[in-house]
Coordinates of C-alpha atoms in Angstrom, one line a residue:
X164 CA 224.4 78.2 108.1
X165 CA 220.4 78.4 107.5
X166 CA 218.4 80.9 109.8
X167 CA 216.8 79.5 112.7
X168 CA 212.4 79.9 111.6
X169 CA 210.8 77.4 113.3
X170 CA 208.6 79.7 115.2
X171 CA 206.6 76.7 117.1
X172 CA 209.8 75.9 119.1
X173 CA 210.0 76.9 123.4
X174 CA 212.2 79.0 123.7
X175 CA 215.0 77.9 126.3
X176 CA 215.8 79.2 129.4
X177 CA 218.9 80.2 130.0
X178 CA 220.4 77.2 132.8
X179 CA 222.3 80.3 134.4
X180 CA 219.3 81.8 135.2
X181 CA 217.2 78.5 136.0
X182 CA 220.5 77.6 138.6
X183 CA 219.2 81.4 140.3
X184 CA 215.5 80.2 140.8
X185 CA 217.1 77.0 142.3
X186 CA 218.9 79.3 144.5
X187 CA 215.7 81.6 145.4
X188 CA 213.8 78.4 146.2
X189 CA 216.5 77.5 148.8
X190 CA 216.5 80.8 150.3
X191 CA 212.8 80.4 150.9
X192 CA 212.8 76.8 152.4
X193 CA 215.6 77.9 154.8
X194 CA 212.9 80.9 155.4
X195 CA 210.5 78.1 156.3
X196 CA 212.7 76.3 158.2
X197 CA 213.6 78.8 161.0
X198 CA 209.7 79.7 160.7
X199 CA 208.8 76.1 161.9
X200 CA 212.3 75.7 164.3
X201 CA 210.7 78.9 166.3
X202 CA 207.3 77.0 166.1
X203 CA 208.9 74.3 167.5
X204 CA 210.6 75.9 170.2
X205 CA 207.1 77.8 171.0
X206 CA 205.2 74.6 171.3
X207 CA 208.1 73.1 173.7
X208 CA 207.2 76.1 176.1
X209 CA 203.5 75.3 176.0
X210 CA 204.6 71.9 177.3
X211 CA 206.5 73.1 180.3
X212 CA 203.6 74.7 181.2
X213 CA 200.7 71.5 181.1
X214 CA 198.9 73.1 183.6
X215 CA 197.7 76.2 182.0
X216 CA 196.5 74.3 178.6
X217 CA 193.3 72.6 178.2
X218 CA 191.4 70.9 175.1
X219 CA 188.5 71.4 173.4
X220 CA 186.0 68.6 173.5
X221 CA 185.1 68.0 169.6
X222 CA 187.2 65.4 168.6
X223 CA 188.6 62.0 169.7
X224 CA 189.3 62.9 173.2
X225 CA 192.8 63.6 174.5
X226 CA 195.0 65.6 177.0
X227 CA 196.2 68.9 176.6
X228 CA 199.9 67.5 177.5
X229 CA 199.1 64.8 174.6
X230 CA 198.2 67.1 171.8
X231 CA 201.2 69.6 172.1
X232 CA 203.2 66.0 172.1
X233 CA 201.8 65.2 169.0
X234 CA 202.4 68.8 167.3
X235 CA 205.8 69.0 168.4
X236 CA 205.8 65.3 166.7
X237 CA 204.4 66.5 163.4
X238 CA 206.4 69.5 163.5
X239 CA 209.3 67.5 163.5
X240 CA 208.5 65.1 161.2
X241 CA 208.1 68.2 158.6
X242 CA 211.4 69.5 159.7
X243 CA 213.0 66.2 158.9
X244 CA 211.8 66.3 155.1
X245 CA 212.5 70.2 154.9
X246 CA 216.1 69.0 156.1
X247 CA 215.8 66.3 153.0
X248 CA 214.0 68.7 150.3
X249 CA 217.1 71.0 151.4
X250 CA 219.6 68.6 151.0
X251 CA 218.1 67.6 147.6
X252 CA 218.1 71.5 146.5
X253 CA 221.8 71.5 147.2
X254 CA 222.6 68.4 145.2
X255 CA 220.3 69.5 142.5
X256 CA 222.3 73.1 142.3
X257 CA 225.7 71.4 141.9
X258 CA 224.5 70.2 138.6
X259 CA 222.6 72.8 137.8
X260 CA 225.4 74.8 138.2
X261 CA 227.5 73.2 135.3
X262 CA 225.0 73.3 132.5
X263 CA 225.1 76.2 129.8
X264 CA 223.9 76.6 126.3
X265 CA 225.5 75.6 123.0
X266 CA 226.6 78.8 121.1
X267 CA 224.4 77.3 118.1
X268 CA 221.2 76.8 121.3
X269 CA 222.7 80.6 122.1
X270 CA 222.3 81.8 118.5
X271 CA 219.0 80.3 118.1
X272 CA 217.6 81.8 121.1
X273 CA 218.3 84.9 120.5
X274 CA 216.6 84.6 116.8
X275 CA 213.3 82.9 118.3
X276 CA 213.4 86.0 120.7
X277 CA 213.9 88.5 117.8
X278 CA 211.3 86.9 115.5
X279 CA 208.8 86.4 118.5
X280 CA 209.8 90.5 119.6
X281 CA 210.9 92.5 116.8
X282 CA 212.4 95.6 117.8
X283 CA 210.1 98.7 117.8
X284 CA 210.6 101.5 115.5
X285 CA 210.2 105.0 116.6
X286 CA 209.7 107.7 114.6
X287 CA 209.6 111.7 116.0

C-alpha cells in the first residue's frame, strides 16, 4: 500500500461528527420555534384587547385589529415552514446517521492530518 501525499486534497469530515451539527441545528430551530409559538400567543393577547391598540399613520392605512391579524398571519406562515425545515432535519439525520468512513478514507485522513500537523517536538 503507497502512502497517502496528495497534500491538495479536503480533508473529510468525519459523517459522525457532521450527523452532531445536524443535530445542533435542530436543537436551535426547535429554540426558534417556541421563541415565535410565545410570539404568537403574545400577539393573540394584543387582539383580545383591540381597543387599547392604535396605528401609526405612515404607511398604507389600516386598523390596529387588521395589522395584529396580519402578524399573527405571517407568524404562522413562518411556523408552518419551521414545522417543514424541522421535518426535513429529521429525515436528513436518519441518513446522516448511517454514513461512516472507509478504513482506507479513515487511514488517509489521519495521514492528511499528520502531514498538514506534524507533531511538535519538545525539548527541556
Amino acid at each position: 500500500m503507497t502512502m497517502y501525499d496528495n497534500q491538495n486534497e479536503p480533508i473529510l469530515p468525519i459523517p459522525s461528527d457532521l450527523y452532531l451539527e445536524v443535530g445542533e441545528v435542530q436543537d436551535q430551530l426547535d429554540d426558534i420555534q417556541r421563541k415565535l409559538a410565545d410570539l404568537q400567543h403574545r400577539y393573540h393577547e394584543l387582539s383580545r384587547s383591540p381597543r387599547s391598540l392604535d396605528v401609526d399613520n405612515l404607511g398604507e392605512p389600516t386598523s390596529p385589529l387588521y395589522a395584529v391579524q396580519m402578524t399573527e398571519g405571517w407568524l404562522a406562515s413562518a411556523d408552518s415552514n419551521l414545522w417543514r425545515a424541522s421535518e426535513q432535519l429529521s429525515r436528513a439525520r436518519g441518513y446522516a446517521s448511517r454514513l461512516k468512513l472507509t478504513e482506507q478514507a479513515c487511514q488517509q485522513r489521519e495521514q492528511q492530518l499528520a502531514q498538514r500537523h506534524p507533531p511538535i517536538e519538545r525539548t527541556r
